[in-house]
mmCIF file of C-alpha atoms in Angstrom:
data_model
loop_
_atom_site.group_PDB
_atom_site.id
_atom_site.type_symbol
_atom_site.label_atom_id
_atom_site.label_comp_id
_atom_site.label_asym_id
_atom_site.label_seq_id
_atom_site.Cartn_x
_atom_site.Cartn_y
_atom_site.Cartn_z
ATOM 1 C CA MET A 1 109.533 35.713 84.578
ATOM 2 C CA SER A 2 107.070 33.054 83.446
ATOM 3 C CA GLU A 3 103.352 33.766 83.987
ATOM 4 C CA ASP A 4 102.626 30.031 84.206
ATOM 5 C CA PRO A 5 102.490 29.261 87.970
ATOM 6 C CA ILE A 6 103.568 25.649 87.420
ATOM 7 C CA ARG A 7 106.501 26.792 85.298
ATOM 8 C CA ARG A 8 107.503 29.308 87.976
ATOM 9 C CA ILE A 9 107.627 26.552 90.611
ATOM 10 C CA ALA A 10 109.607 24.288 88.266
ATOM 11 C CA ASP A 11 112.047 27.112 87.469
ATOM 12 C CA ALA A 12 112.541 27.818 91.184
ATOM 13 C CA VAL A 13 113.429 24.141 91.654
ATOM 14 C CA LEU A 14 115.694 24.239 88.594
ATOM 15 C CA TYR A 15 117.783 27.080 90.033
ATOM 16 C CA GLU A 16 117.669 26.092 93.703
ATOM 17 C CA GLY A 17 121.255 26.315 94.944
ATOM 18 C CA TYR A 18 122.549 27.627 91.612
ATOM 19 C CA VAL A 19 124.538 30.260 93.498
ATOM 20 C CA LEU A 20 124.069 31.042 97.194
ATOM 21 C CA TRP A 21 124.360 34.082 99.413
ATOM 22 C CA PRO A 22 126.631 36.049 99.402
ATOM 23 C CA TYR A 23 126.543 35.235 95.646
ATOM 24 C CA ARG A 24 130.305 35.663 95.223
ATOM 25 C CA ARG A 25 132.641 33.217 93.501
ATOM 26 C CA SER A 26 135.062 33.463 96.436
ATOM 27 C CA ALA A 27 132.426 32.458 99.046
ATOM 28 C CA LEU A 28 133.210 29.037 100.525
ATOM 29 C CA LYS A 29 129.677 27.694 100.021
ATOM 30 C CA ASN A 30 129.876 28.529 96.299
ATOM 31 C CA GLN A 31 132.917 26.316 95.839
ATOM 32 C CA ARG A 32 130.558 23.323 95.796
ATOM 33 C CA ARG A 33 127.570 24.141 93.638
ATOM 34 C CA TRP A 34 124.940 22.003 91.873
ATOM 35 C CA THR A 35 124.048 20.146 95.079
ATOM 36 C CA PHE A 36 120.422 19.241 94.263
ATOM 37 C CA GLY A 37 119.070 16.762 91.744
ATOM 38 C CA GLY A 38 122.362 15.554 90.311
ATOM 39 C CA VAL A 39 122.089 12.572 87.944
ATOM 40 C CA TYR A 40 125.728 11.548 87.608
ATOM 41 C CA PRO A 41 127.374 9.368 84.944
ATOM 42 C CA LEU A 42 126.868 5.708 85.818
ATOM 43 C CA GLU A 43 130.625 5.114 85.784
ATOM 44 C CA TRP A 44 131.161 7.869 88.339
ATOM 45 C CA SER A 45 128.403 6.576 90.630
ATOM 46 C CA GLU A 46 130.206 3.238 90.804
ATOM 47 C CA ARG A 47 133.300 5.077 92.117
ATOM 48 C CA ALA A 48 131.356 7.521 94.312
ATOM 49 C CA PRO A 49 128.415 5.637 95.921
ATOM 50 C CA ASP A 50 127.154 8.817 97.624
ATOM 51 C CA ASP A 51 126.226 10.152 94.179
ATOM 52 C CA PRO A 52 123.147 8.137 93.100
ATOM 53 C CA PRO A 53 123.237 6.391 89.693
ATOM 54 C CA GLY A 54 120.030 7.801 88.316
ATOM 55 C CA MET A 55 116.730 9.276 89.412
ATOM 56 C CA GLN A 56 113.446 7.410 89.697
ATOM 57 C CA THR A 57 109.909 8.679 90.111
ATOM 58 C CA GLU A 58 107.000 6.398 90.962
ATOM 59 C CA CYS A 59 103.486 7.700 91.449
ATOM 60 C CA LEU A 60 99.866 6.605 91.248
ATOM 61 C CA LEU A 61 97.398 7.604 88.556
ATOM 62 C CA GLU A 62 93.657 7.077 88.801
ATOM 63 C CA GLY A 63 91.576 6.616 85.660
ATOM 64 C CA ALA A 64 91.012 4.200 82.822
ATOM 65 C CA ASP A 65 93.689 5.902 80.698
ATOM 66 C CA ALA A 66 97.293 5.956 81.970
ATOM 67 C CA SER A 67 98.633 8.294 79.271
ATOM 68 C CA VAL A 68 100.994 10.934 80.628
ATOM 69 C CA ASP A 69 103.140 13.667 79.114
ATOM 70 C CA VAL A 70 106.609 13.689 80.718
ATOM 71 C CA ARG A 71 109.160 16.478 80.512
ATOM 72 C CA VAL A 72 112.537 16.053 82.185
ATOM 73 C CA ARG A 73 114.364 19.311 82.892
ATOM 74 C CA PHE A 74 117.893 19.901 84.142
ATOM 75 C CA LEU A 75 120.835 22.282 84.076
ATOM 76 C CA HIS A 76 123.872 21.602 81.896
ATOM 77 C CA VAL A 77 127.036 23.079 83.401
ATOM 78 C CA VAL A 78 128.874 25.459 81.068
ATOM 79 C CA ALA A 79 132.496 26.422 81.627
ATOM 80 C CA ARG A 80 133.021 30.167 81.190
ATOM 81 C CA LYS A 81 136.629 30.987 80.264
ATOM 82 C CA LEU A 82 138.219 34.362 79.602
ATOM 83 C CA TYR A 83 140.957 35.155 77.084
ATOM 84 C CA ASP A 84 142.838 38.408 76.733
ATOM 85 C CA GLU A 85 143.548 40.228 73.457
ATOM 86 C CA ARG A 86 146.512 37.895 72.817
ATOM 87 C CA GLY A 87 144.399 34.764 73.210
ATOM 88 C CA ARG A 88 145.835 33.834 76.596
ATOM 89 C CA PHE A 89 143.572 32.340 79.260
ATOM 90 C CA VAL A 90 143.101 34.726 82.205
ATOM 91 C CA ASP A 91 141.117 34.493 85.431
ATOM 92 C CA GLU A 92 139.485 37.896 85.016
ATOM 93 C CA LEU A 93 138.980 40.680 82.494
ATOM 94 C CA GLU A 94 137.557 44.170 82.500
ATOM 95 C CA ALA A 95 135.700 45.410 79.463
ATOM 96 C CA GLY A 96 133.795 48.664 79.139
ATOM 97 C CA GLY A 97 133.955 49.174 82.892
ATOM 98 C CA VAL A 98 132.461 45.721 83.570
ATOM 99 C CA ARG A 99 134.525 43.089 85.391
ATOM 100 C CA HIS A 100 134.279 39.423 84.368
ATOM 101 C CA LEU A 101 135.525 36.320 86.229
ATOM 102 C CA SER A 102 136.160 32.819 84.870
ATOM 103 C CA TRP A 103 133.628 30.458 86.462
ATOM 104 C CA ASP A 104 130.831 28.019 85.591
ATOM 105 C CA GLU A 105 127.367 28.916 84.347
ATOM 106 C CA ALA A 106 124.548 26.635 83.191
ATOM 107 C CA SER A 107 122.135 26.170 80.307
ATOM 108 C CA GLU A 108 118.578 24.912 80.688
ATOM 109 C CA ARG A 109 117.741 21.609 79.004
ATOM 110 C CA GLU A 110 114.331 19.996 78.559
ATOM 111 C CA ILE A 111 113.575 16.561 77.103
ATOM 112 C CA GLU A 112 110.075 15.382 76.236
ATOM 113 C CA ALA A 113 109.626 11.677 76.878
ATOM 114 C CA GLY A 114 106.868 9.340 75.767
ATOM 115 C CA PRO A 115 106.070 5.735 76.737
ATOM 116 C CA GLY A 116 109.063 3.403 76.636
ATOM 117 C CA SER A 117 112.638 4.566 76.239
ATOM 118 C CA THR A 118 113.639 8.059 75.064
ATOM 119 C CA GLU A 119 117.220 8.890 74.173
ATOM 120 C CA LEU A 120 118.817 11.829 75.913
ATOM 121 C CA ALA A 121 121.564 13.329 73.748
ATOM 122 C CA VAL A 122 123.057 16.811 73.994
ATOM 123 C CA PRO A 123 126.087 17.450 71.749
ATOM 124 C CA ALA A 124 129.163 19.280 72.954
ATOM 125 C CA GLY A 125 129.404 22.914 72.005
ATOM 126 C CA ARG A 126 131.295 26.163 72.253
ATOM 127 C CA GLU A 127 130.273 29.804 71.930
ATOM 128 C CA ARG A 128 132.463 32.880 71.881
ATOM 129 C CA GLU A 129 131.492 36.406 72.874
ATOM 130 C CA THR A 130 133.837 39.128 71.698
ATOM 131 C CA LEU A 131 134.328 41.926 74.211
ATOM 132 C CA PRO A 132 135.051 45.556 73.224
ATOM 133 C CA VAL A 133 138.171 46.042 71.078
ATOM 134 C CA GLY A 134 141.333 45.324 73.003
ATOM 135 C CA ALA A 135 139.599 43.597 75.927
ATOM 136 C CA GLY A 136 139.525 39.956 74.794
ATOM 137 C CA LEU A 137 136.686 37.436 74.679
ATOM 138 C CA ILE A 138 134.476 35.114 76.728
ATOM 139 C CA GLU A 139 134.340 31.463 75.704
ATOM 140 C CA ARG A 140 131.539 29.217 76.925
ATOM 141 C CA GLU A 141 132.057 25.488 76.448
ATOM 142 C CA TRP A 142 129.974 22.470 77.430
ATOM 143 C CA GLU A 143 130.514 18.712 77.410
ATOM 144 C CA PRO A 144 128.298 16.241 75.528
ATOM 145 C CA LEU A 145 125.622 14.467 77.554
ATOM 146 C CA ALA A 146 124.052 11.066 76.908
ATOM 147 C CA GLY A 147 121.405 9.100 78.730
ATOM 148 C CA ARG A 148 117.927 7.657 78.589
ATOM 149 C CA ILE A 149 114.516 8.272 80.074
ATOM 150 C CA GLU A 150 112.298 5.243 80.675
ATOM 151 C CA VAL A 151 108.559 5.830 81.111
ATOM 152 C CA THR A 152 106.454 2.804 82.053
ATOM 153 C CA THR A 153 102.987 2.234 83.465
ATOM 154 C CA GLU A 154 101.664 -0.746 85.397
ATOM 155 C CA GLU A 155 97.996 -1.444 86.015
ATOM 156 C CA LEU A 156 97.572 -2.289 89.704
ATOM 157 C CA ARG A 157 93.844 -2.792 89.389
ATOM 158 C CA LYS A 158 91.037 -1.417 87.293
ATOM 159 C CA GLY A 159 91.254 2.360 87.298
ATOM 160 C CA LEU A 160 94.593 2.540 89.128
ATOM 161 C CA HIS A 161 98.069 2.607 87.584
ATOM 162 C CA ARG A 162 101.609 3.033 88.817
ATOM 163 C CA VAL A 163 103.696 5.358 86.623
ATOM 164 C CA ARG A 164 107.476 5.080 86.686
ATOM 165 C CA VAL A 165 109.940 7.593 85.200
ATOM 166 C CA ARG A 166 113.587 6.559 85.306
ATOM 167 C CA VAL A 167 116.387 8.968 84.287
ATOM 168 C CA GLU A 168 119.914 7.631 83.706
ATOM 169 C CA ASN A 169 123.109 9.348 82.624
ATOM 170 C CA THR A 170 125.272 7.190 80.351
ATOM 171 C CA THR A 171 127.827 9.920 79.578
ATOM 172 C CA PRO A 172 131.381 8.529 79.867
ATOM 173 C CA ALA A 173 132.835 9.725 83.174
ATOM 174 C CA GLY A 174 136.466 9.667 82.098
ATOM 175 C CA GLY A 175 139.179 10.187 84.673
ATOM 176 C CA GLY A 176 138.385 13.749 85.688
ATOM 177 C CA ASP A 177 137.935 15.193 89.166
ATOM 178 C CA ARG A 178 134.559 16.043 90.656
ATOM 179 C CA GLN A 179 134.425 19.473 89.011
ATOM 180 C CA GLU A 180 134.927 17.914 85.582
ATOM 181 C CA ILE A 181 132.355 15.228 86.395
ATOM 182 C CA LEU A 182 129.788 17.927 87.184
ATOM 183 C CA ARG A 183 130.119 19.151 83.609
ATOM 184 C CA ARG A 184 128.895 15.691 82.528
ATOM 185 C CA THR A 185 126.100 15.592 85.110
ATOM 186 C CA LEU A 186 122.392 16.382 84.750
ATOM 187 C CA CYS A 187 122.112 19.011 87.497
ATOM 188 C CA SER A 188 118.907 20.093 89.282
ATOM 189 C CA THR A 189 117.060 17.311 87.483
ATOM 190 C CA HIS A 190 113.300 17.120 87.899
ATOM 191 C CA ALA A 191 110.286 15.939 85.921
ATOM 192 C CA VAL A 192 106.890 17.447 85.177
ATOM 193 C CA LEU A 193 104.161 14.861 84.535
ATOM 194 C CA ARG A 194 100.800 15.824 83.056
ATOM 195 C CA ALA A 195 97.939 13.331 82.915
ATOM 196 C CA GLU A 196 95.995 13.465 79.681
ATOM 197 C CA ARG A 197 92.758 12.199 81.223
ATOM 198 C CA GLY A 198 93.495 10.652 84.635
ATOM 199 C CA GLU A 199 94.259 12.136 88.049
ATOM 200 C CA PHE A 200 97.411 11.708 90.139
ATOM 201 C CA VAL A 201 97.229 10.586 93.754
ATOM 202 C CA SER A 202 98.966 12.593 96.470
ATOM 203 C CA LEU A 203 101.867 10.610 97.907
ATOM 204 C CA THR A 204 102.237 13.168 100.700
ATOM 205 C CA ASP A 205 98.676 12.685 101.922
ATOM 206 C CA PRO A 206 97.119 9.727 100.087
ATOM 207 C CA PRO A 207 93.539 8.666 100.775
ATOM 208 C CA ALA A 208 93.318 5.801 103.257
ATOM 209 C CA ALA A 209 92.092 3.413 100.556
ATOM 210 C CA LEU A 210 95.334 3.911 98.596
ATOM 211 C CA ALA A 211 97.796 4.244 101.482
ATOM 212 C CA ALA A 212 99.423 0.839 100.868
ATOM 213 C CA GLU A 213 99.873 1.438 97.138
ATOM 214 C CA ALA A 214 101.296 4.906 97.804
ATOM 215 C CA ALA A 215 103.769 3.540 100.362
ATOM 216 C CA ALA A 216 104.955 0.959 97.826
ATOM 217 C CA CYS A 217 106.026 3.654 95.345
ATOM 218 C CA GLU A 218 109.833 3.855 95.229
ATOM 219 C CA ASN A 219 111.278 7.298 94.576
ATOM 220 C CA VAL A 220 115.043 7.730 94.270
ATOM 221 C CA GLY A 221 116.535 11.215 94.531
ATOM 222 C CA THR A 222 113.182 12.903 94.084
ATOM 223 C CA TRP A 223 109.756 13.454 95.628
ATOM 224 C CA PRO A 224 106.576 13.910 93.549
ATOM 225 C CA VAL A 225 104.024 16.515 94.611
ATOM 226 C CA LEU A 226 100.817 17.813 93.100
ATOM 227 C CA VAL A 227 101.164 21.242 91.481
ATOM 228 C CA GLY A 228 98.730 23.781 90.084
ATOM 229 C CA GLU A 229 95.502 25.007 91.632
ATOM 230 C CA ALA A 230 94.031 22.743 94.315
ATOM 231 C CA PRO A 231 92.144 20.454 94.055
ATOM 232 C CA ASP A 232 93.282 19.850 90.432
ATOM 233 C CA ARG A 233 95.304 16.610 90.218
ATOM 234 C CA SER A 234 96.304 16.611 86.562
ATOM 235 C CA THR A 235 99.940 17.703 87.062
ATOM 236 C CA LEU A 236 102.768 16.349 89.180
ATOM 237 C CA LEU A 237 106.204 17.836 89.842
ATOM 238 C CA SER A 238 108.856 15.300 90.752
ATOM 239 C CA SER A 239 111.246 17.515 92.683
ATOM 240 C CA PRO A 240 114.780 16.865 94.047
ATOM 241 C CA ILE A 241 113.916 19.000 97.092
ATOM 242 C CA ILE A 242 111.097 18.313 99.541
ATOM 243 C CA LEU A 243 107.975 20.331 98.784
ATOM 244 C CA PRO A 244 104.351 20.139 99.937
ATOM 245 C CA ASP A 245 101.517 19.449 97.565
ATOM 246 C CA TYR A 246 100.522 22.598 95.651
ATOM 247 C CA PRO A 247 103.632 24.645 96.482
ATOM 248 C CA GLU A 248 103.368 28.367 95.794
ATOM 249 C CA ILE A 249 105.737 31.248 95.215
ATOM 250 C CA ALA A 250 104.888 34.171 97.462
ATOM 251 C CA PRO A 251 103.253 36.908 95.355
ATOM 252 C CA GLU A 252 105.459 39.476 97.116
ATOM 253 C CA SER A 253 108.654 37.828 95.883
ATOM 254 C CA PRO A 254 110.424 40.162 93.410
ATOM 255 C CA GLY A 255 112.286 37.302 91.699
ATOM 256 C CA ASP A 256 114.377 34.196 92.222
ATOM 257 C CA MET A 257 117.010 34.418 94.966
ATOM 258 C CA PHE A 258 118.258 30.848 94.195
ATOM 259 C CA ASP A 259 117.288 29.739 97.710
ATOM 260 C CA GLY A 260 113.561 29.155 98.049
ATOM 261 C CA GLY A 261 113.944 28.012 101.664
ATOM 262 C CA GLU A 262 115.147 31.405 102.826
ATOM 263 C CA ILE A 263 113.234 34.630 103.458
ATOM 264 C CA ASP A 264 113.439 37.048 100.532
ATOM 265 C CA GLU A 265 113.417 40.103 102.784
ATOM 266 C CA LEU A 266 116.513 38.975 104.696
ATOM 267 C CA LEU A 267 118.383 38.049 101.530
ATOM 268 C CA ILE A 268 117.563 41.378 99.888
ATOM 269 C CA LEU A 269 118.649 43.340 102.954
ATOM 270 C CA ASN A 270 121.898 41.370 103.026
ATOM 271 C CA VAL A 271 122.491 42.140 99.349
ATOM 272 C CA LEU A 272 121.924 45.837 100.008
ATOM 273 C CA ALA A 273 124.427 45.655 102.879
ATOM 274 C CA LEU A 274 127.262 44.384 100.671
ATOM 275 C CA THR A 275 130.320 46.574 100.336
ATOM 276 C CA ASP A 276 131.142 48.120 96.958
ATOM 277 C CA GLU A 277 133.970 45.604 96.550
ATOM 278 C CA GLU A 278 131.655 42.671 97.301
ATOM 279 C CA ARG A 279 129.013 43.949 94.886
ATOM 280 C CA GLU A 280 131.641 44.234 92.170
ATOM 281 C CA GLU A 281 132.588 40.576 92.701
ATOM 282 C CA VAL A 282 128.948 39.457 92.673
ATOM 283 C CA GLY A 283 128.406 41.189 89.334
ATOM 284 C CA ALA A 284 131.587 39.682 87.911
ATOM 285 C CA SER A 285 130.876 36.156 89.199
ATOM 286 C CA ASP A 286 127.757 35.305 87.203
ATOM 287 C CA PRO A 287 125.281 37.070 84.861
ATOM 288 C CA ARG A 288 122.301 35.794 86.853
ATOM 289 C CA ALA A 289 123.892 36.985 90.096
ATOM 290 C CA ARG A 290 124.459 40.364 88.433
ATOM 291 C CA GLU A 291 120.760 40.548 87.496
ATOM 292 C CA LEU A 292 119.812 39.650 91.088
ATOM 293 C CA LEU A 293 122.086 42.418 92.392
ATOM 294 C CA GLU A 294 120.576 45.013 90.062
ATOM 295 C CA ARG A 295 117.044 43.864 90.897
ATOM 296 C CA CYS A 296 117.634 44.246 94.643
ATOM 297 C CA ALA A 297 119.325 47.632 94.213
ATOM 298 C CA GLY A 298 116.377 48.955 92.193
ATOM 299 C CA LEU A 299 113.664 47.639 94.500
ATOM 300 C CA PRO A 300 111.442 50.482 95.815
ATOM 301 C CA GLY A 301 110.999 50.807 99.571
ATOM 302 C CA GLU A 302 107.269 50.071 99.436
ATOM 303 C CA HIS A 303 108.008 46.672 97.897
ATOM 304 C CA LEU A 304 110.333 45.823 100.776
ATOM 305 C CA LEU A 305 107.531 46.705 103.191
ATOM 306 C CA LYS A 306 105.273 44.193 101.449
ATOM 307 C CA LEU A 307 107.826 41.478 102.212
ATOM 308 C CA HIS A 308 107.714 42.259 105.920
ATOM 309 C CA GLY A 309 105.299 40.222 108.008
ATOM 310 C CA ALA A 310 103.080 38.736 105.288
ATOM 311 C CA VAL A 311 100.731 36.073 106.695
ATOM 312 C CA ARG A 312 98.811 33.563 104.606
ATOM 313 C CA ASP A 313 95.354 32.299 105.489
ATOM 314 C CA PHE A 314 95.409 29.034 107.366
ATOM 315 C CA LYS A 315 93.959 26.191 105.333
ATOM 316 C CA PRO A 316 91.891 23.419 106.911
ATOM 317 C CA GLY A 317 93.107 19.847 106.513
ATOM 318 C CA ARG A 318 91.326 17.482 104.161
ATOM 319 C CA GLU A 319 88.629 15.354 105.741
ATOM 320 C CA ARG A 320 89.201 11.628 105.509
#
C-alpha cells in the first residue's frame, strides 16, 4: 500500500468498481465491469453515444506561471485465458490445490504529459505463466492502445489561467462486441495535476470573485477536486467519480475493497459470511479478489472493532 496519501486516493479511484461484492465471477453485477472513467475508441463512441468520446478536464490556476505536471492514469484490460497440458483452452484449471478461472484482469498504465500534444501508445502484448507440471498454463493478453493527451493553458486575466486536459482514444474499434471494445478502452481514467508554482482554485467551492470563471469550466466525464493536506492547493485530482475537495481514506481501512462508497465493516463481515464454495470462487476469479479474501480472513477482531462507529471531527465551513 502506498504511503503517499495522494497516491492512495488516486489508487482507490483507479480500482473503484474493479470487482464488486460478492467478488465472484458468477455474480450478475460483475458481468459488467469497468463502469467508471471509460475513454472509449472514437469509432465506438460514434456507434454508442452513451459512451463518451474522450475525457476533458478544465480547471483554474492562480499565479503568474501556468506550468503544470500532468499524469494520466488508467487501467488496461487484460484477458486471462487458461490452457490445459495439451494446449487446449479451458474455462478453469486446478494447480497445486489452487483453482483458476478464465476472466479479465487489468494492468495499471500511467502517461506523463507536458504542454501541447502527447502521444499515448501501448503496444499489444502476451505473457505466459506455467503452472505446476501437468496442470497447464495461464496466458495473459492485451490489445494495443493508441490516443493523445492535449494539455493547454489560457490566460483569462493577469494571474489567472484556465488549464485544459483532453484525453482521446484513437485505438481502432473494429467490429467486436462491447466486451472486446473494453479491451481497447482506457478504463478508470483520471488525471493528477500538480502546479509547479501556482495554486488551483476549488471548483466545488470557488471564491465568490471567481465563481463565474469556475462555472465556465467544462468537464466531461470527470470532476476535479483539490487533494493533499488542506489548505494546500498545489495538486488536483480529476476523478471520474464525484469526490469532495481533500478526500481522505479512513485510517481504519485495512485495504481497498474496490468500492469506496460502501462501509468497510459491512463488506468485511459479508466476506467472512461467505460459504466455503463462494470463497473458493472468489479466490479463483481474480488475484486481487483473492488477496482481499485473505486480508479479511486474517483481520484480527480488535481491528474490526476500530471500524465500528468511528466519527470524524466536524469541520467548519470556509468563511467567504
